[in-house]
Short mmCIF file of C-alpha atoms and ligand atoms in Angstrom, two decimals:
data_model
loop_
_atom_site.label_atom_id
_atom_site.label_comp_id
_atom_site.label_asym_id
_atom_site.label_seq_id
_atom_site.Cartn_x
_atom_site.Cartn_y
_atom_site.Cartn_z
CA UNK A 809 -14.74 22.82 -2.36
CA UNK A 810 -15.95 24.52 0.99
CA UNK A 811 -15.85 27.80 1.01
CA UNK A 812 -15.04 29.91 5.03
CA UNK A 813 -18.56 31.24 4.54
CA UNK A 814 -19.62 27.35 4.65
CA UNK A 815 -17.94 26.65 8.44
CA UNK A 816 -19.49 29.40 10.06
CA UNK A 817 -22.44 27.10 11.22
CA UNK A 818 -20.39 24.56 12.45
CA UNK A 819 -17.84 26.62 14.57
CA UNK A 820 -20.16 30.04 15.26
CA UNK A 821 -19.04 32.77 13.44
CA UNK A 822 -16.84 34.67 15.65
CA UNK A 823 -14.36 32.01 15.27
CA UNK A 824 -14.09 33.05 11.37
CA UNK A 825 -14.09 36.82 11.94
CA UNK A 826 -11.24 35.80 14.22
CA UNK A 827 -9.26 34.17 11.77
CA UNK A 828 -9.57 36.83 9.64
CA UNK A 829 -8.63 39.20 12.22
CA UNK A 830 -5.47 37.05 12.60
CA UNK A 831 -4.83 37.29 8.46
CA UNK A 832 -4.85 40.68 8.63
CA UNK A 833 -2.74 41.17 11.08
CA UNK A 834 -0.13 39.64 8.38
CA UNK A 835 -0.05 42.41 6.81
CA UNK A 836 0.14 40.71 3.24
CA UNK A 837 3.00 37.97 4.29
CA UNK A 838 3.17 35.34 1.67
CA UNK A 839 3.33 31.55 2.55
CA UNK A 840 4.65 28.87 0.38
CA UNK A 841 4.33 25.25 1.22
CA UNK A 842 6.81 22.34 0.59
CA UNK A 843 6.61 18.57 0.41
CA UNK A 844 6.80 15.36 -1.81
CA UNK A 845 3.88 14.55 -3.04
CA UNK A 846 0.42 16.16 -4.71
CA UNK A 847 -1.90 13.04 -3.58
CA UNK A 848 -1.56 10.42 -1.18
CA UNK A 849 -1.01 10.19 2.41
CA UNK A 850 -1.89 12.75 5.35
CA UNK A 851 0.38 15.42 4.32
CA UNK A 852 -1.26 15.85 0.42
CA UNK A 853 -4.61 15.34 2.08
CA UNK A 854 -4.72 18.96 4.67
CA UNK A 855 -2.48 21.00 2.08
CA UNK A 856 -5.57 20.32 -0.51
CA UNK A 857 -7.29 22.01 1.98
CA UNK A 858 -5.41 24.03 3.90
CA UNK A 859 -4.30 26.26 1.05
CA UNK A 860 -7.11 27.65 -0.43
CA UNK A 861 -8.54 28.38 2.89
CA UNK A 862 -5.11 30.63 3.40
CA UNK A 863 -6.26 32.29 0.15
CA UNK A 864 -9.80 33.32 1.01
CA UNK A 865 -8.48 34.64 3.86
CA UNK A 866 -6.33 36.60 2.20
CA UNK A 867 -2.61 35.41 2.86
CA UNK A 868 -1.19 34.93 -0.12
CA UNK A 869 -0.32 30.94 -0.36
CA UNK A 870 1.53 28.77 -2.60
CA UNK A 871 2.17 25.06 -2.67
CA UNK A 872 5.24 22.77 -4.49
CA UNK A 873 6.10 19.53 -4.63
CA UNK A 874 9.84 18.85 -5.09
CA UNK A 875 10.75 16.00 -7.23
CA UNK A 876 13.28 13.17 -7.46
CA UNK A 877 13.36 9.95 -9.02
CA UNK A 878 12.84 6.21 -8.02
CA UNK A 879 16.75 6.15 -6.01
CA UNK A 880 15.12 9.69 -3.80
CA UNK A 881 12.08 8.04 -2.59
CA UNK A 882 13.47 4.88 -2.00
CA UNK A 883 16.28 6.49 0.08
CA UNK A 884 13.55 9.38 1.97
CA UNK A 885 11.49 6.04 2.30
CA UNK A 886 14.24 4.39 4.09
CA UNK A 887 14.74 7.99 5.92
CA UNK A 888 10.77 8.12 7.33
CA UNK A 889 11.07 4.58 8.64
CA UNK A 890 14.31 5.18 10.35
CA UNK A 891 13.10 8.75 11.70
CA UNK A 892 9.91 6.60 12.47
CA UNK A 893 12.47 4.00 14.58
CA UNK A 894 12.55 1.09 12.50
CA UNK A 895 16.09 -0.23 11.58
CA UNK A 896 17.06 0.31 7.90
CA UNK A 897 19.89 -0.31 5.93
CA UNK A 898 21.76 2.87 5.08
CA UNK A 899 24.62 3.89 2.89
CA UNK A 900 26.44 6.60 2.80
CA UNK A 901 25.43 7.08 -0.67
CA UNK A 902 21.78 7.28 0.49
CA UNK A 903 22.47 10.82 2.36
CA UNK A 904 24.57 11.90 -0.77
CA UNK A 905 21.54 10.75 -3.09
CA UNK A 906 19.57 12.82 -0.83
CA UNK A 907 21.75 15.88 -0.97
CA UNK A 908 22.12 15.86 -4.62
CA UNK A 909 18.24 15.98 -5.37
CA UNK A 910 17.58 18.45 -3.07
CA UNK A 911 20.56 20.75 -4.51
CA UNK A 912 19.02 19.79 -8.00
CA UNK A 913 15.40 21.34 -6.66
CA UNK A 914 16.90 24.58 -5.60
CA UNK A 915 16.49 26.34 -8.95
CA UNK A 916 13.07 25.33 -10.02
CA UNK A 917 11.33 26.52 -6.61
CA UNK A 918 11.06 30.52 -5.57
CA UNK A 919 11.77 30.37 -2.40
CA UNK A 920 10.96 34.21 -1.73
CA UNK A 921 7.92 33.58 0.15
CA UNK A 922 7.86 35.71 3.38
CA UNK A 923 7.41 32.39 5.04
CA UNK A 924 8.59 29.16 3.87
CA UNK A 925 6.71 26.24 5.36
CA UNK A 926 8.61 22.61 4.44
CA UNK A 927 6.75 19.40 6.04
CA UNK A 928 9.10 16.70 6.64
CA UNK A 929 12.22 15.34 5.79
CA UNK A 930 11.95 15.05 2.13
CA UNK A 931 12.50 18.47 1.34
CA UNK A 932 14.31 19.94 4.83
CA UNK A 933 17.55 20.31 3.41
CA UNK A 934 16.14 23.48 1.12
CA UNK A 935 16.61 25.22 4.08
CA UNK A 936 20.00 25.85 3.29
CA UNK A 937 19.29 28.38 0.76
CA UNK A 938 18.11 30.52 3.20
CA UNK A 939 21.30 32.43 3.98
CA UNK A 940 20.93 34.07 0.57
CA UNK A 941 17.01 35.24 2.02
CA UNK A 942 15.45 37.03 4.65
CA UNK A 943 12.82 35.35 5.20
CA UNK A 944 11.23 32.85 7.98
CA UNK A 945 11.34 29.07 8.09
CA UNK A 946 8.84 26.31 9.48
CA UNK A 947 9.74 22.16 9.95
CA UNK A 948 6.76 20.86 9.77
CA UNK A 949 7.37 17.20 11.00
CA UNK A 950 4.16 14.99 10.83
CA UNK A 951 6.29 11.69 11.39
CA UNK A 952 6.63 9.80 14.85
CA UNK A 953 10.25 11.07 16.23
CA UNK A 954 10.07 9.92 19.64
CA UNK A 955 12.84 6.70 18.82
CA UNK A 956 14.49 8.17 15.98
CA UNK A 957 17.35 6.14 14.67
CA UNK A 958 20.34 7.93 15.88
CA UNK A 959 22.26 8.22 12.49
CA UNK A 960 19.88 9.78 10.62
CA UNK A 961 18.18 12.39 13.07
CA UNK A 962 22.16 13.27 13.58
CA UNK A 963 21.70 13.76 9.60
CA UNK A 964 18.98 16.19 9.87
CA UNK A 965 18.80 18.13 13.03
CA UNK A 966 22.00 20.49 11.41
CA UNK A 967 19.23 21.15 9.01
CA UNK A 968 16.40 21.27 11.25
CA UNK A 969 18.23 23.72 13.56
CA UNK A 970 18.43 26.44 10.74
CA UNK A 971 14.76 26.69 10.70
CA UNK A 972 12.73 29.75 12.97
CA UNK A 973 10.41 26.84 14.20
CA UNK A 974 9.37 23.20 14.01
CA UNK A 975 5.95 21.84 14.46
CA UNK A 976 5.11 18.11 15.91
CA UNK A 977 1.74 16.32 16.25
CA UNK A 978 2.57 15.37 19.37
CA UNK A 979 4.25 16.16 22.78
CA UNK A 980 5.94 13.00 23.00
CA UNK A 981 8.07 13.82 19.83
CA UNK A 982 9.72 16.98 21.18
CA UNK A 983 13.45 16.67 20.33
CA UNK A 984 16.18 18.90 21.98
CA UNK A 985 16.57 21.35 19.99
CA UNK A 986 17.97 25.07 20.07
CA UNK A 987 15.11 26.07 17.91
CA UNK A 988 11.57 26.75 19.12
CA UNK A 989 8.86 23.64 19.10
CA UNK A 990 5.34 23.68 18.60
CA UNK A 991 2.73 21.25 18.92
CA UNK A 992 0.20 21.42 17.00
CA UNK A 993 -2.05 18.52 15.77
CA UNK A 994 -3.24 18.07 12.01
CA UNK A 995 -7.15 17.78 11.19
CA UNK A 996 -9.65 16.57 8.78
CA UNK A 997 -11.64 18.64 6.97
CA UNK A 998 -15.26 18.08 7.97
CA UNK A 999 -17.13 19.38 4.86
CA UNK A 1000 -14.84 17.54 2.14
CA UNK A 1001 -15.97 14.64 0.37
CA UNK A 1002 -13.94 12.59 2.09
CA UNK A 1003 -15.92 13.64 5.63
CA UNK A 1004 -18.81 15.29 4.48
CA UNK A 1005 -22.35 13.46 5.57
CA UNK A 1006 -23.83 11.06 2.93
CA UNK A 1007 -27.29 9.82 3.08
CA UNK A 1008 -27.85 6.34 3.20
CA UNK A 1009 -28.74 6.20 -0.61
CA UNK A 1010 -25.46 8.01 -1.41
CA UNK A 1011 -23.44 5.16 0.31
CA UNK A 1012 -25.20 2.12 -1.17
CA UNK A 1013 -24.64 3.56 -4.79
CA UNK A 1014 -21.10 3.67 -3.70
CA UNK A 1015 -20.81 0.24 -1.91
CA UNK A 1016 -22.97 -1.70 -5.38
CA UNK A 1017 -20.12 0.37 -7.99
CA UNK A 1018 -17.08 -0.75 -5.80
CA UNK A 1019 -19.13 -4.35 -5.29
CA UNK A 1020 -18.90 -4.26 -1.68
CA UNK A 1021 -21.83 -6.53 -0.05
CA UNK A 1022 -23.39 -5.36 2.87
CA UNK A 1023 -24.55 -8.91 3.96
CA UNK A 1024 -22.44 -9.32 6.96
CA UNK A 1025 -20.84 -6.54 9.05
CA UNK A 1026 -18.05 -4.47 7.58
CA UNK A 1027 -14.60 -4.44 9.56
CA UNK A 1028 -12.70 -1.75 7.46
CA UNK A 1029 -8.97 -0.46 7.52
CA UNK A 1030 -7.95 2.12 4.88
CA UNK A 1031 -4.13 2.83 4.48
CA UNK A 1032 -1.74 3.44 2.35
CA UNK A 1033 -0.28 0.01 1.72
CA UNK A 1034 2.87 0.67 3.91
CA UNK A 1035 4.38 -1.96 6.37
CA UNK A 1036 3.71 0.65 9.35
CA UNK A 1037 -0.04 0.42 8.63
CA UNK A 1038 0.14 -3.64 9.38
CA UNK A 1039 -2.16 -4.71 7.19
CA UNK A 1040 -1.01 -8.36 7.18
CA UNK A 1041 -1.63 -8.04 10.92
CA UNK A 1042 -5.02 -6.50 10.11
CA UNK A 1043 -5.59 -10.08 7.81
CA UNK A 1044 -3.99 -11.99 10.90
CA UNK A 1045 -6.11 -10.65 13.63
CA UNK A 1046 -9.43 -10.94 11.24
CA UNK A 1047 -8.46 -14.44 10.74
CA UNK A 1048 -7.95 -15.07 14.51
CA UNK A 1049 -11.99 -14.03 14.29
CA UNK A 1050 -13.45 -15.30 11.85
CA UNK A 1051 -14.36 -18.55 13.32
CA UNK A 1052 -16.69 -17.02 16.46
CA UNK A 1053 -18.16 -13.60 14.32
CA UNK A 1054 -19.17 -13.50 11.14
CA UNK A 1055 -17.74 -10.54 9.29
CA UNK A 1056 -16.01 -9.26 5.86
CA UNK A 1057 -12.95 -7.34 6.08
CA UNK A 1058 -12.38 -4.52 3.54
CA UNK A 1059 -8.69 -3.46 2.95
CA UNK A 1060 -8.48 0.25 1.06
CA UNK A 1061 -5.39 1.54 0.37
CA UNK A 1062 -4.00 3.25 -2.97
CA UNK A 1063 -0.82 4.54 -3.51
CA UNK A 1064 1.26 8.06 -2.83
CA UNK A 1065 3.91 9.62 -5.25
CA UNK A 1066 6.53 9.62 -2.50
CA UNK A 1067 6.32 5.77 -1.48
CA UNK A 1068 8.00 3.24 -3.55
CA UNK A 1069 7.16 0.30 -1.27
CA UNK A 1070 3.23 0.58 -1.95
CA UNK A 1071 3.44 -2.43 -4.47
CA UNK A 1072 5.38 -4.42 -3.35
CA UNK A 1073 3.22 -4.74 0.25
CA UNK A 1074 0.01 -4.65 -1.99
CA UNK A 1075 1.25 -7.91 -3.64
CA UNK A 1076 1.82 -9.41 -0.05
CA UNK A 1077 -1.86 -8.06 1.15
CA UNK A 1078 -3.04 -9.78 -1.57
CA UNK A 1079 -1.17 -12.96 -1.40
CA UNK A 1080 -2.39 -13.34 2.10
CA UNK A 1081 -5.89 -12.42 1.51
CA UNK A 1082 -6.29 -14.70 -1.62
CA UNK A 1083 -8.00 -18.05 0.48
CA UNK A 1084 -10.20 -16.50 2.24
CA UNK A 1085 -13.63 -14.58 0.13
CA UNK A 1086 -14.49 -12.41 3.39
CA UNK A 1087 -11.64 -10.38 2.77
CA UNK A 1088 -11.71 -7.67 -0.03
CA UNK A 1089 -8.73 -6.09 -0.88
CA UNK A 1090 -9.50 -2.49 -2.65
CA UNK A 1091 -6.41 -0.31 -4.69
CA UNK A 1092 -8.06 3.16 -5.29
CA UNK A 1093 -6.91 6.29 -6.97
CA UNK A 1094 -6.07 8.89 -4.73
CA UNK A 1095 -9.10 10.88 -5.79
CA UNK A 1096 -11.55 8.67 -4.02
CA UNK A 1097 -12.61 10.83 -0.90
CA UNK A 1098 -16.20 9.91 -1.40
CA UNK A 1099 -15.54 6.20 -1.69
CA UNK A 1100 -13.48 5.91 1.34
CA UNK A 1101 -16.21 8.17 3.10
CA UNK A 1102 -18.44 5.99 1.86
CA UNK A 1103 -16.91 2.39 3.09
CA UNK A 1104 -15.84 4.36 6.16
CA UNK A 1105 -19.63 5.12 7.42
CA UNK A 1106 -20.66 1.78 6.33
CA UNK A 1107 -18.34 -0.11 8.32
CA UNK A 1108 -19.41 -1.58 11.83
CA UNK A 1109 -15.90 -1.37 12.53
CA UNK A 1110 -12.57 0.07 11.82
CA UNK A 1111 -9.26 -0.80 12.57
CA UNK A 1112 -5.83 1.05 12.32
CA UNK A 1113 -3.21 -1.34 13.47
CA UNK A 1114 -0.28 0.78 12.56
CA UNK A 1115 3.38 -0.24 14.32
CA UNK A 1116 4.45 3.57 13.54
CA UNK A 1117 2.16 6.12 12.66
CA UNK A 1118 2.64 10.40 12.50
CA UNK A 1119 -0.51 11.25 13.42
CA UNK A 1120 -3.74 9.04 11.33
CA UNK A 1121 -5.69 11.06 10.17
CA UNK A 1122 -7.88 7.88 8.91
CA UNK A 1123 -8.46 7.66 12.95
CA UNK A 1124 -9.77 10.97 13.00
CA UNK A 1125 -11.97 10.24 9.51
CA UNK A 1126 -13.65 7.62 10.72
CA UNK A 1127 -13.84 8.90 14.57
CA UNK A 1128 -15.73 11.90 13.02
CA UNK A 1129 -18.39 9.09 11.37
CA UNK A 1130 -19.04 8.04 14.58
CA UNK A 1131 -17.65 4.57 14.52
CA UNK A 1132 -15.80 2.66 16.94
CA UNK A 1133 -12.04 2.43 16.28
CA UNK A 1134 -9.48 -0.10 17.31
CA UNK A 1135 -5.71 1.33 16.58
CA UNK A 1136 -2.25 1.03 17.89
CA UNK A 1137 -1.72 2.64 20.25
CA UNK A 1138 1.47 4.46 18.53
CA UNK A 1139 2.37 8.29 17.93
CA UNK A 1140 -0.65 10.92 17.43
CA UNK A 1141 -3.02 7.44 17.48
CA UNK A 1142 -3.63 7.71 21.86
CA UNK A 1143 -4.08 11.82 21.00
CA UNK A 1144 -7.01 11.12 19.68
CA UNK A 1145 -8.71 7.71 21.72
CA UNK A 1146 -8.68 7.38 24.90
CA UNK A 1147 -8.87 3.30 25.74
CA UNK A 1148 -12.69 2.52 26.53
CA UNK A 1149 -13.96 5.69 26.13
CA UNK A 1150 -13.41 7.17 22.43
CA UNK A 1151 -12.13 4.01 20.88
CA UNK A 1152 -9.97 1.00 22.01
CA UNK A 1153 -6.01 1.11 21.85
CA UNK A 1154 -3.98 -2.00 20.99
CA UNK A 1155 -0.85 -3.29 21.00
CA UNK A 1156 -0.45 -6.69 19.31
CA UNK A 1157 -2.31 -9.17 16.79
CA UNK A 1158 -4.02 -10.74 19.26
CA UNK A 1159 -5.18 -7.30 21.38
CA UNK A 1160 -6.45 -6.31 18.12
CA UNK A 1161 -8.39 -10.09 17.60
CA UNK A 1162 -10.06 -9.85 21.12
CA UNK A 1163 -11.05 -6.07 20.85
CA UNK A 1164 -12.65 -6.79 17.25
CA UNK A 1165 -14.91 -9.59 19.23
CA UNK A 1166 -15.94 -7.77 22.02
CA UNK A 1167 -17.01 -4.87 19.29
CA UNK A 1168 -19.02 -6.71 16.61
CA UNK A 1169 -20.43 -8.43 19.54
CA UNK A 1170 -21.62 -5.35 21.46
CA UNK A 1171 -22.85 -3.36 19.15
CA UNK A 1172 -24.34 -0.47 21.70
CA UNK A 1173 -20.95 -0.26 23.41
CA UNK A 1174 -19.43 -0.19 20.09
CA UNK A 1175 -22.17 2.89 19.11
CA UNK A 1176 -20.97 4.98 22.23
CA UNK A 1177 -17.12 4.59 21.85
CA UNK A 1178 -18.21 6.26 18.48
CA UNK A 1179 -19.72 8.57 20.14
CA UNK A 1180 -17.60 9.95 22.36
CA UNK A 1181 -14.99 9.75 19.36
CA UNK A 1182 -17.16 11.90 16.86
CA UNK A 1183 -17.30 14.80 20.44
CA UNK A 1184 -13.67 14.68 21.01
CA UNK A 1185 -12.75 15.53 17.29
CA UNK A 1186 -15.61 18.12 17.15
CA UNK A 1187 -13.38 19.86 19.91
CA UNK A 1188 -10.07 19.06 18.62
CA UNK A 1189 -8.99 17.93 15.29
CA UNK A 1190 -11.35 20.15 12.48
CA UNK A 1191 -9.50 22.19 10.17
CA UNK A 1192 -10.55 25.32 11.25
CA UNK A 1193 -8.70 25.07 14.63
CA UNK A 1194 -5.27 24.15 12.59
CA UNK A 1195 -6.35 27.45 10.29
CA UNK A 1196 -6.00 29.10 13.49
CA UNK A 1197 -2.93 27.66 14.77
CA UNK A 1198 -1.19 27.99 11.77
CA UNK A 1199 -1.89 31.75 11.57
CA UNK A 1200 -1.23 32.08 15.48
CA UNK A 1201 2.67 30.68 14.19
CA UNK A 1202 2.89 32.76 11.56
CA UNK A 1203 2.37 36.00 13.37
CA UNK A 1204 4.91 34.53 16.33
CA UNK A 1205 7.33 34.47 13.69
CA UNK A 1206 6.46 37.58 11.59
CA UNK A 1207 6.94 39.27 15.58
CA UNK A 1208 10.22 38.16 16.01
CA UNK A 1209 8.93 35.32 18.18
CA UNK A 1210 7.54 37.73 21.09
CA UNK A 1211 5.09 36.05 23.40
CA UNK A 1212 2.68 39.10 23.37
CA UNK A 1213 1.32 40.39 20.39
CA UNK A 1214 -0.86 43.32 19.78
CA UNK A 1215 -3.49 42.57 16.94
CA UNK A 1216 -4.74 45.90 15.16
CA UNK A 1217 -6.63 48.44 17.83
CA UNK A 1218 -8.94 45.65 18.72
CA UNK A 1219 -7.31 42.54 21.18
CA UNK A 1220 -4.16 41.06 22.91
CA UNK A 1221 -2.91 37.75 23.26
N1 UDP B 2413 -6.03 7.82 2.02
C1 UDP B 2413 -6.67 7.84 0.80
N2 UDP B 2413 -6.62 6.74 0.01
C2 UDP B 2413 -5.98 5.62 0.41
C3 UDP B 2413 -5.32 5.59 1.66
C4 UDP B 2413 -5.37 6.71 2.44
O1 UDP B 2413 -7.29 8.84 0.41
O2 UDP B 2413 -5.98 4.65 -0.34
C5 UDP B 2413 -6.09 9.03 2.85
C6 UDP B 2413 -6.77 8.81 4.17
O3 UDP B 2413 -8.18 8.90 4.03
C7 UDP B 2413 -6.14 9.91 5.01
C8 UDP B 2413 -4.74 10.00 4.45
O4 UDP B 2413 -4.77 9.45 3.14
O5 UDP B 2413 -6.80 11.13 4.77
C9 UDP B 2413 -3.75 9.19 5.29
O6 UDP B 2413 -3.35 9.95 6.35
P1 UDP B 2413 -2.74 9.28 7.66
O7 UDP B 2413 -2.34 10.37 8.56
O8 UDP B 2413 -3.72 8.28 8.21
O9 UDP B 2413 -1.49 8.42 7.14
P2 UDP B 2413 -0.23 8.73 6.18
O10 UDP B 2413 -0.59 8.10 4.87
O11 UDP B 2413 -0.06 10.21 6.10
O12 UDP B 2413 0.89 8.01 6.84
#
């Protein structure tokens, strides 16, 4: 793994003697980290990084994973899509399933941490040990609440009110809330091995093991295999294609801990695939960074057709390889493209069918969309800026929330 020293190039170094300026000015506060899952999915994929980086500098940080069974991530399954604004069927024996897990967490994680930093709703209801503590809570909320089902945001907002702070990826989820809100996007990590450069050599060896054939262009979306993602409307729109371009489609997606649908819309993807030999279906364990670096950088195109989506950070992944994406243009997703310039936005099967033409078909207009995509998340979505944001909230809180903050002898802000 990276180590701070290993950035420096890439952002200049006084933007890592700030962030250790920052650390200090914690003055040793601890952080512990909360949420449902070790691999899999957005969430799993920054706290991998995010947490050691906290280390090096020097703030003491800790990450857990709660744990329920099948019935809890079926019901906080049902709770994402609903908070996400799709309808769901649920009982009242969902929220009590819900309560009881969380209740049954309480004694196996030390909460003690001088700040206690819980990303989304799985775990949020811990919060209501902290009466017995004194120390600070964050809601970190990387779903899409701008439509959230009425019942169940009713469910949660008691809980998310007894937090310091909540963080969104976007401004268009703000809630009202009597807490404070922060916006702050997530990131990708630019020297992991899911983002890192590979050489041409490095990506073939990659492409022969996973028996991927580069004979025709590569038109790739890799997702979790959630119905949010779309990736029978990926197949549809591909189809829709196929008889003017000639292309293969490669479908990634693996599994998370936390989602209990994943097989059952794998079995679908498949079912749907099975006619047509252009269209590769992949399942990979959730330690294959380098293979999904790989397939992203050598795909012509990618799509990311999600209905719902937090932020996707598999926009920002394959943004940063320079490619041309085409994604719906739904929660963090128009954050990060703006239509024509750093990628294409769409909003239907067909949107997505005439888009994926135009790009195979142009391939230098297809090159500078890329372009402009890899600039933008230079600027804006690298880990080292949400290092920086993340301490910047932690001393907000650790000051009693004052807007003006003193750091050592040496600067104001
Ligand atoms: N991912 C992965 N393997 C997969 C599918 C996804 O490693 O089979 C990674 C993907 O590269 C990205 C993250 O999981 O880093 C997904 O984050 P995103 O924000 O796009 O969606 P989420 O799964 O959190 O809804």
């Amino acid at each position: 793994m990276a180590r701070l020293e290993e950035y420096r190039s890439l952002v200049g170094p006084d933007t890592i003697e700030e962030l250790f300026l920052l650390a200090k000015n914690l003055n040793g506060k601890s952080i512990l980290h909360v949420n449902s899952t070790a691999t899999g999915g957005g969430v799993a994929e920054i706290l991998n990084r995010m947490v050691p980086l906290l280390n090096e500098l020097g703030v003491a940080t800790r990450w857990k994973v709660i744990k329920g069974g099948e019935d809890f991530y079926a019901v906080t399954k049902k709770f994402h899509n609903a908070l996400h604004g799709s309808q769901q069927a649920i009982a009242p024996r969902d929220y009590q399933i819900y309560e009881d897990v969380v209740d049954q967490n309480l004694p196996y994680i030390k909460l003690d941490s001088d700040i206690v930093f819980i990303h989304d709703p799985q775990p949020a209801a811990l919060v209501k040990k902290r009466r017995e503590l004194k120390n600070r809570w964050i809601w970190r909320c990387h779903i899409d609440v701008s439509q959230p089902d009425p019942q169940v945001w009713g469910f949660f907002k008691p809980y998310v009110e007894q937090y310091d702070a909540c963080v969104f990826s976007a401004p268009a989820f703000a809630q009202q809330l009597a807490i404070p809100q922060v916006l702050i996007s997530p990131s990708i990590d630019p020297l992991s091995d899911k983002n890192r450069e590979l050489s041409q050599e490095e990506i073939k060896v990659v492409l022969e093991r996973l028996n991927i054939p580069t004979d025709k262009p590569l038109v790739t979306q890799v997702s979790r295999f959630d119905r949010l993602k779309d990736p029978l409307g990926v197949i549809e729109a591909f189809k829709k294609v196929k008889p003017s371009v000639d292309a293969r489609l490669v479908l990634v997606g693996g599994s998370a801990d936390d989602d209990p649908e994943g097989i059952q819309v794998l079995e679908e993807v498949r079912q749907k695939a099975r006619e047509d030999p252009d269209i590769m279906v992949l399942c990979l364990p959730p330690t294959s960074h380098l293979e999904i670096n790989a397939i992203q950088r050598a795909s012509a195109v990618i799509l990311q057709k999600s209905i719902r989506e937090g932020f996707g950070l598999t926009v920002t992944e394959a943004l940063w390889k320079g490619k041309p994406v085409i994604a719906g243009a739904v929660g963090g997703i128009p954050l990060q493209i703006t239509h024509k310039y750093s990628g294409i936005l769409t909003y239907s099967i067909d949107g997505t069918a005439y888009w994926l033409k135009q790009l195979l078909n142009e391939p230098a207009y297809a090159k500078k969309l890329g372009e402009n995509g890899k600039e933008h998340v230079r600027q804006n979505f690298l880990l080292i800026r949400h290092l920086r944001d993340y301490l910047l909230l932690f001393l907000f809180l650790d000051h009693n929330r004052s807007d003006f903050i003193r750091l050592g002898n040496q600067s104001c802000f």
